[in-house]
C-alpha positions as protocol buffer text, in pm:
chain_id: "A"
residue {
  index: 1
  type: UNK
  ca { x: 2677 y: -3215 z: 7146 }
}
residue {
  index: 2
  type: UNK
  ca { x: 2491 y: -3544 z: 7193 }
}
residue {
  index: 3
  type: UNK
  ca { x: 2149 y: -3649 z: 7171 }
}
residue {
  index: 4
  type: UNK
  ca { x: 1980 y: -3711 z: 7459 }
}
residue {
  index: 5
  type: UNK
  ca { x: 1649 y: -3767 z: 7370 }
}
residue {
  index: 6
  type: UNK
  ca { x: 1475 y: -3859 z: 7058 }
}
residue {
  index: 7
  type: UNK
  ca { x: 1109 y: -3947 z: 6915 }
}
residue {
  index: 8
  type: UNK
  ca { x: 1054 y: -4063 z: 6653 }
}
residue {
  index: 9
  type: UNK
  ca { x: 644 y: -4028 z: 6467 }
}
residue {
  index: 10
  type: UNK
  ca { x: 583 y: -4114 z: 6838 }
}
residue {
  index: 11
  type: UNK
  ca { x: 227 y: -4081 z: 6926 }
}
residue {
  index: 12
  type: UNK
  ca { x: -29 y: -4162 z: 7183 }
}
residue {
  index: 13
  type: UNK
  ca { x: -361 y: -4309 z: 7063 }
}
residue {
  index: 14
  type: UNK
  ca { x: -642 y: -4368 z: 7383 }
}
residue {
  index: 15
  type: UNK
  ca { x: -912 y: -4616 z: 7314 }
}
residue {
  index: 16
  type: UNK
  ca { x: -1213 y: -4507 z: 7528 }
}
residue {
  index: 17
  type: UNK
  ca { x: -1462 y: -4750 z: 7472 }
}
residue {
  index: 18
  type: UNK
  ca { x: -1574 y: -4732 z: 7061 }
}
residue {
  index: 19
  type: UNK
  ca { x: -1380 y: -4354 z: 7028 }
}
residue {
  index: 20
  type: UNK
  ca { x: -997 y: -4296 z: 6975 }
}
residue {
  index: 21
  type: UNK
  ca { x: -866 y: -4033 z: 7142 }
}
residue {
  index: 22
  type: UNK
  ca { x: -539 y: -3892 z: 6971 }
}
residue {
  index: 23
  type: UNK
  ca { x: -339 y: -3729 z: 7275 }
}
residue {
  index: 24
  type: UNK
  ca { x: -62 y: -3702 z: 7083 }
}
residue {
  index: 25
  type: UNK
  ca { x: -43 y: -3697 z: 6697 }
}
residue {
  index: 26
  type: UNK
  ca { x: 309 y: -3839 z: 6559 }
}
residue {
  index: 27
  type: UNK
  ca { x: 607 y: -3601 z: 6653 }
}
residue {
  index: 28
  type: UNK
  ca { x: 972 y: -3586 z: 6599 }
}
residue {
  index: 29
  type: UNK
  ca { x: 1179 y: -3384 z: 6832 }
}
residue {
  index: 30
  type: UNK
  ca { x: 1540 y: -3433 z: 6943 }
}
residue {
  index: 31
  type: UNK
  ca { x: 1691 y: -3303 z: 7264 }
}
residue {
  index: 32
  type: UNK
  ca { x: 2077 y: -3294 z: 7319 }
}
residue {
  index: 33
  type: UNK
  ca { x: 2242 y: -3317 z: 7645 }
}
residue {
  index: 34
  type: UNK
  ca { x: 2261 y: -3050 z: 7854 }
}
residue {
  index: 35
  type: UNK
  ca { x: 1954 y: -2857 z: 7644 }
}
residue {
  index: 36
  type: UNK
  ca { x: 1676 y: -2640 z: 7842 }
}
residue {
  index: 37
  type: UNK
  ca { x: 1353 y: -2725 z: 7651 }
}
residue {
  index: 38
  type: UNK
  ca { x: 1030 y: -2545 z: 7722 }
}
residue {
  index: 39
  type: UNK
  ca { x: 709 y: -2765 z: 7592 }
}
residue {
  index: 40
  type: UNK
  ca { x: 417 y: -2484 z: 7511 }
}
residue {
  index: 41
  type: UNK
  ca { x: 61 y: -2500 z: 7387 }
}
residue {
  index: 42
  type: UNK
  ca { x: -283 y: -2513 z: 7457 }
}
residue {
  index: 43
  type: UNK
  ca { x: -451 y: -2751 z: 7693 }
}
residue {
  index: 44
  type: UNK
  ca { x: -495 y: -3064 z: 7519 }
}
residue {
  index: 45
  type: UNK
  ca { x: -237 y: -3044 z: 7289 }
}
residue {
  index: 46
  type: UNK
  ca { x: -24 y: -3340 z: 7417 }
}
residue {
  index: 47
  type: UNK
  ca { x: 247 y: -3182 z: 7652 }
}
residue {
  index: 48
  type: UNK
  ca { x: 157 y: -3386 z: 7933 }
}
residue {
  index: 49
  type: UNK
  ca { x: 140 y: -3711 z: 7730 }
}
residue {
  index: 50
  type: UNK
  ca { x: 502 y: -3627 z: 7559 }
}
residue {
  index: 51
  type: UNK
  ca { x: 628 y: -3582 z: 7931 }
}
residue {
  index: 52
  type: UNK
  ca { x: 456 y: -3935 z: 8070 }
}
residue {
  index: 53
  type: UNK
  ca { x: 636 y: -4077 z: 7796 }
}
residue {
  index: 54
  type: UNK
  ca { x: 956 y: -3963 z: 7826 }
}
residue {
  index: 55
  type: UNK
  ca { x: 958 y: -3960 z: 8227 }
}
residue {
  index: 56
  type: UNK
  ca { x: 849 y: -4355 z: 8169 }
}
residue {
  index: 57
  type: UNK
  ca { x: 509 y: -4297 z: 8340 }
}
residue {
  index: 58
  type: UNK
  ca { x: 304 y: -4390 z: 7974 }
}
residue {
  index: 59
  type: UNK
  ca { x: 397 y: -4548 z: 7667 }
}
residue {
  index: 60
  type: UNK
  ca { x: 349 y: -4462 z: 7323 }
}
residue {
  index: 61
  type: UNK
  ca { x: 61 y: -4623 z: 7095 }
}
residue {
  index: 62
  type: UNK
  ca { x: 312 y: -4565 z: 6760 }
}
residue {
  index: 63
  type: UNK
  ca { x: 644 y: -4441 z: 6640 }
}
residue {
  index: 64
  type: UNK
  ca { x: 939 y: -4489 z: 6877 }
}
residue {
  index: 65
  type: UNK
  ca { x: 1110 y: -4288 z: 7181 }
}
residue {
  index: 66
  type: UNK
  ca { x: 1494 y: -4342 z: 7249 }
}
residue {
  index: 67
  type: UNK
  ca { x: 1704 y: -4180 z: 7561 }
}
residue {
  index: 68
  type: UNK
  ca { x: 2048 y: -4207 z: 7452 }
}
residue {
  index: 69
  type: UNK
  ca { x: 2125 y: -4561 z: 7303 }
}
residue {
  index: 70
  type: UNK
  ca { x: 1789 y: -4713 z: 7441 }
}
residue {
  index: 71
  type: UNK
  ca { x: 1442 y: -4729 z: 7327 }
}
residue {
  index: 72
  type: UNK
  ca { x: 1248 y: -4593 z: 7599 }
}
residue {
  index: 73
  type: UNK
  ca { x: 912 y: -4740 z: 7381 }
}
residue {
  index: 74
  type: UNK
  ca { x: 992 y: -5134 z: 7368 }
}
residue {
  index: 75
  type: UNK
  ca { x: 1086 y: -5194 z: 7752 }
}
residue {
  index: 76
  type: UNK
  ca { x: 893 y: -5388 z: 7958 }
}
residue {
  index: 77
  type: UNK
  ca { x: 696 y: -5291 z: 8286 }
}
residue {
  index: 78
  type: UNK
  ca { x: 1031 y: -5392 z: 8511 }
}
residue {
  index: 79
  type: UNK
  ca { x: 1226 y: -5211 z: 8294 }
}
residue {
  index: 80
  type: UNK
  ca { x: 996 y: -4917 z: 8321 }
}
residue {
  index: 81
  type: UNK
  ca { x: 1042 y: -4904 z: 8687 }
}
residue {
  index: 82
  type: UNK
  ca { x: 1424 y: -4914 z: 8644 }
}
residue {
  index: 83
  type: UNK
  ca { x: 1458 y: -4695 z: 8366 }
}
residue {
  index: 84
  type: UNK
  ca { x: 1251 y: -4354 z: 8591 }
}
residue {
  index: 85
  type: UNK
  ca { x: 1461 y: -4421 z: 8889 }
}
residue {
  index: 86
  type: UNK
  ca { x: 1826 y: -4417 z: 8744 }
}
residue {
  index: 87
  type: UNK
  ca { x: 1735 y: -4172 z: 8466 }
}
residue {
  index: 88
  type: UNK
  ca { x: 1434 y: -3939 z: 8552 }
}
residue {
  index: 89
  type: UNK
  ca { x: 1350 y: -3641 z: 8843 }
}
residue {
  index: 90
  type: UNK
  ca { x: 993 y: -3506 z: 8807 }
}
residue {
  index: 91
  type: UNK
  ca { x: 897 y: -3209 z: 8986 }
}
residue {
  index: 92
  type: UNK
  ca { x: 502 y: -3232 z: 8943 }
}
residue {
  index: 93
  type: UNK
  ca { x: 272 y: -2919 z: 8949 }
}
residue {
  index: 94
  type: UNK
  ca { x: 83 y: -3056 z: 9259 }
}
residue {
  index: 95
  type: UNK
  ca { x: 379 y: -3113 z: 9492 }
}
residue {
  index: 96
  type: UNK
  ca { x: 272 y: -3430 z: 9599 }
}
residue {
  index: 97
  type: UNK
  ca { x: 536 y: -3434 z: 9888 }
}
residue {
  index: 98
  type: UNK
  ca { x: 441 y: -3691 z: 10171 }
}
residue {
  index: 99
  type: UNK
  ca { x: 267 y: -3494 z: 10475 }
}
residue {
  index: 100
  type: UNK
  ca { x: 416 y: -3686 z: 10750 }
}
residue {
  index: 101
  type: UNK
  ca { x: 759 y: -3647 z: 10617 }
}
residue {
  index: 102
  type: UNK
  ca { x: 955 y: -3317 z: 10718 }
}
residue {
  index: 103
  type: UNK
  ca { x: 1160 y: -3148 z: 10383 }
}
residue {
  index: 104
  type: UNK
  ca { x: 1463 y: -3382 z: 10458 }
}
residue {
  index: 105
  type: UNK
  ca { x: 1307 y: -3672 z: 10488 }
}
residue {
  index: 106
  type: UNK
  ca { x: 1115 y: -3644 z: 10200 }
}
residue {
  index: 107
  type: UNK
  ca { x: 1443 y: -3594 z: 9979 }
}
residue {
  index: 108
  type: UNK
  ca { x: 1631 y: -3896 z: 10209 }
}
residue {
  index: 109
  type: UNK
  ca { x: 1309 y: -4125 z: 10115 }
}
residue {
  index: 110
  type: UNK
  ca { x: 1373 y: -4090 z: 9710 }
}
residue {
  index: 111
  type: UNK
  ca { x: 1794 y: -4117 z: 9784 }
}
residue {
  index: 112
  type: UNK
  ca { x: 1675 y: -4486 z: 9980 }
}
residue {
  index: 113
  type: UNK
  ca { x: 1408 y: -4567 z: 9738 }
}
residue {
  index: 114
  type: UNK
  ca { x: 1656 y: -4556 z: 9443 }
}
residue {
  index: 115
  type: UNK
  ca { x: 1997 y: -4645 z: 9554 }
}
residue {
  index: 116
  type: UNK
  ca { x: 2089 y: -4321 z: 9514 }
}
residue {
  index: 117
  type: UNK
  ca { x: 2428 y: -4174 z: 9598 }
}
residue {
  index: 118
  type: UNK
  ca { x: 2300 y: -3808 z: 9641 }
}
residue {
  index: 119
  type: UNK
  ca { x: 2325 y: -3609 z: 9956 }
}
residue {
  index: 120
  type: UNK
  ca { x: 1967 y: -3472 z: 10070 }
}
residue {
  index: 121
  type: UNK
  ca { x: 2169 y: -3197 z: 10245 }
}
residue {
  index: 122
  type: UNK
  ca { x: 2311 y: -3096 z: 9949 }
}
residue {
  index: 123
  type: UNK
  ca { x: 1966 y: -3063 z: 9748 }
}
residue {
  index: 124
  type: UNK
  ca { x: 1791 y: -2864 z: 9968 }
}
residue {
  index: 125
  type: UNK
  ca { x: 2092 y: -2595 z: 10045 }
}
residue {
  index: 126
  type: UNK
  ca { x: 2097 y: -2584 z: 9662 }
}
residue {
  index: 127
  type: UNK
  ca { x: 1728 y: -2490 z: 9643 }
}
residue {
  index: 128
  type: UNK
  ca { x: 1815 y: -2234 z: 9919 }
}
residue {
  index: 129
  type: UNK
  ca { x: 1602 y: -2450 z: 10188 }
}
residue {
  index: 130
  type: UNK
  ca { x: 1882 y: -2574 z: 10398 }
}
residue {
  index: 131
  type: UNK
  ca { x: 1727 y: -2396 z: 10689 }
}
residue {
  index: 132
  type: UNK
  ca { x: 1372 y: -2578 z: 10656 }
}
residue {
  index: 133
  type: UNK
  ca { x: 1518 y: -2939 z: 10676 }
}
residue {
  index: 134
  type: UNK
  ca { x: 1324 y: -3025 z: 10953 }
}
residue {
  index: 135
  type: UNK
  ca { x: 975 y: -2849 z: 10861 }
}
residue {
  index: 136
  type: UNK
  ca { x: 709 y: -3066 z: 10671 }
}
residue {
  index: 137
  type: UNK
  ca { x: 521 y: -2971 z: 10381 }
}
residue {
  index: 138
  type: UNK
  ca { x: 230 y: -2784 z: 10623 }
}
residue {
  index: 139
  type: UNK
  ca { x: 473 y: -2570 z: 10750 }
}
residue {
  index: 140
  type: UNK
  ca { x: 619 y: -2481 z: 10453 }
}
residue {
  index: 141
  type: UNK
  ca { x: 466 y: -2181 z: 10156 }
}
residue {
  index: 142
  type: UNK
  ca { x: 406 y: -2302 z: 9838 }
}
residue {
  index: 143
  type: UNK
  ca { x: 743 y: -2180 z: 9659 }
}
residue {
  index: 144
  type: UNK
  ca { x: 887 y: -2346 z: 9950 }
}
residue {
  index: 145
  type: UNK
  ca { x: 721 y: -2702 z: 9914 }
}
residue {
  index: 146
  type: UNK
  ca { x: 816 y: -2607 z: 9510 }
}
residue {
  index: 147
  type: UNK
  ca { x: 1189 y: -2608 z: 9607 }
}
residue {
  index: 148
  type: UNK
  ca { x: 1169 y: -2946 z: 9813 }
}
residue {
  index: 149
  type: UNK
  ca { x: 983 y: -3122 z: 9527 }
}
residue {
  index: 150
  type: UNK
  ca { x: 1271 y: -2989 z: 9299 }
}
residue {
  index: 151
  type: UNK
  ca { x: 1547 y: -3073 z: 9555 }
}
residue {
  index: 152
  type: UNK
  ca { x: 1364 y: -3450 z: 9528 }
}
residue {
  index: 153
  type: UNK
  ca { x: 1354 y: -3470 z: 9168 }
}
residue {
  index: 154
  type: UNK
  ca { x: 1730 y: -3359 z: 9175 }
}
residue {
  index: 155
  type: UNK
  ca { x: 1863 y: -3601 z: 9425 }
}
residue {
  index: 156
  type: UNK
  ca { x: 1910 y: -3865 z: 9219 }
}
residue {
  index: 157
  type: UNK
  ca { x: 2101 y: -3655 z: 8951 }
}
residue {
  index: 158
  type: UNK
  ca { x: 1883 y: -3796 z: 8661 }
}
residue {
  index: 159
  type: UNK
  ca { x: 2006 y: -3727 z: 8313 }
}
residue {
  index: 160
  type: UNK
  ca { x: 1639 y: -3585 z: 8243 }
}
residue {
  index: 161
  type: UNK
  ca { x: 1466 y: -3351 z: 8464 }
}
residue {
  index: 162
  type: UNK
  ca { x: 1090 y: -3308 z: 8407 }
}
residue {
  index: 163
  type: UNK
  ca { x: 871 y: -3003 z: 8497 }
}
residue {
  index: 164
  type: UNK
  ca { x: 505 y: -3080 z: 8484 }
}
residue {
  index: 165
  type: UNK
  ca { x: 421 y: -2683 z: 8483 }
}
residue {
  index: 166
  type: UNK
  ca { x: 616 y: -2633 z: 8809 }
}
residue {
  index: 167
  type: UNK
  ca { x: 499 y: -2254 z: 8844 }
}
residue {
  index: 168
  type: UNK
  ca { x: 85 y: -2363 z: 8796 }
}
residue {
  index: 169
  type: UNK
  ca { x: 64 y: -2275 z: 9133 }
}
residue {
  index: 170
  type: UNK
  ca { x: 301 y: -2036 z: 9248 }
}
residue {
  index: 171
  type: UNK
  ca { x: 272 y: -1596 z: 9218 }
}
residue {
  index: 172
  type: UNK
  ca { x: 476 y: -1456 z: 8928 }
}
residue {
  index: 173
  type: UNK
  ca { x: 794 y: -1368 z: 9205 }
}
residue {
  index: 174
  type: UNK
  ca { x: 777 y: -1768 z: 9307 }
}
residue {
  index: 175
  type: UNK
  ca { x: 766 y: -1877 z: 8958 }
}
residue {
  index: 176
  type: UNK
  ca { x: 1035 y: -1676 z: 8836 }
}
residue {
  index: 177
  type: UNK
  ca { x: 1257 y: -1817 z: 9131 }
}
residue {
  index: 178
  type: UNK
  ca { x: 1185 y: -2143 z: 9018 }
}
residue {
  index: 179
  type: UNK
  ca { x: 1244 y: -2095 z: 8650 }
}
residue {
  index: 180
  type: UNK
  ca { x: 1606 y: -1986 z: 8751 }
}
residue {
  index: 181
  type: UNK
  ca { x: 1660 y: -2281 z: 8990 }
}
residue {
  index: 182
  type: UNK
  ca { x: 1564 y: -2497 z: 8663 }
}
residue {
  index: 183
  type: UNK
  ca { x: 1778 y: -2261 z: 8417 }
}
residue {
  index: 184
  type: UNK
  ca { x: 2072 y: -2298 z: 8677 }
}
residue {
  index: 185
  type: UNK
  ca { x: 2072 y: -2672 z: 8706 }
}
């Protein structure tokens, strides 16, 4: 098995005005391809700050972060950008699906914002929503508008899917269908 992802004493250090804020003291971790890791601990204990970095979104203060061959820590802005849309699907605990935009079109926007080969068809049958293509996210229940943000995040086929607590707001039954969407992919 490969790695896929590796930091190394990365941390995340926030100057707020004359106080450092450590959001993330220095941590090793690998992840090989095709591993299922679950991030847990306490509120403030850096899991959202490890998953900024690695999804691109934040860089680290120290230490370094590598996906596969390339450290994710020393590219630029640009390379940012390019680096979360051929290599990173985020399925956020607030949906943030666009309002105006029915399920299908939210998926086709990410496939046309990235370049993407995927079939928006395809992610939402595999989410089980193949029926609600043409609903937006109003008309939709909240394990529903769940599914779409996953079928987004999965479009694109990334090498690293992220789950910012993707159950926060679902009941235990919609969770649970969501954890096995994520344990299936």
């Amino acid at each position: 098995m490969s790695t896929l992802v590796r930091f190394e004493n990365t941390e995340r250090v926030y100057q707020l005005g004359e106080r450092k804020v450590q959001a993330l003291y220095p941590l090793n971790l690998t992840i090989d391809n095709d591993e299922f890791v679950m991030i847990l601990g306490p509120s403030g204990s850096g899991k959202t700050t490890m998953m900024n970095m690695l999804a691109g979104m934040d860089s680290p203060t120290g230490g370094h972060l590598y996906v596969g061959d390339e450290e994710v820590s020393a590219m630029s802005r640009e390379q940012l950008v390019e680096y979360r849309r051929q290599n990173v699907g985020v399925v956020f605990q607030f949906f943030n699906l666009i309002p105006n935009l029915t399920a299908l079109e939210n998926i086709q926007f990410v496939v046309e914002l990235t370049g993407s080969s995927g079939d928006a068809h395809k992610a939402l049958d595999a989410v089980g929503l193949a029926k609600r293509q043409h609903h937006f996210p109003h008309e939709l229940s909240g394990g529903e508008q769940q599914r779409v943000a996953i079928a987004r995040a999965l479009v694109k086929e990334p090498p690293i899917l992220l789950g910012d607590e993707p159950t926060g707001n679902l009941d235990v039954a919609t969770g649970q269908r969501v954890l096995k969407i994520f344990q299936d992919i």
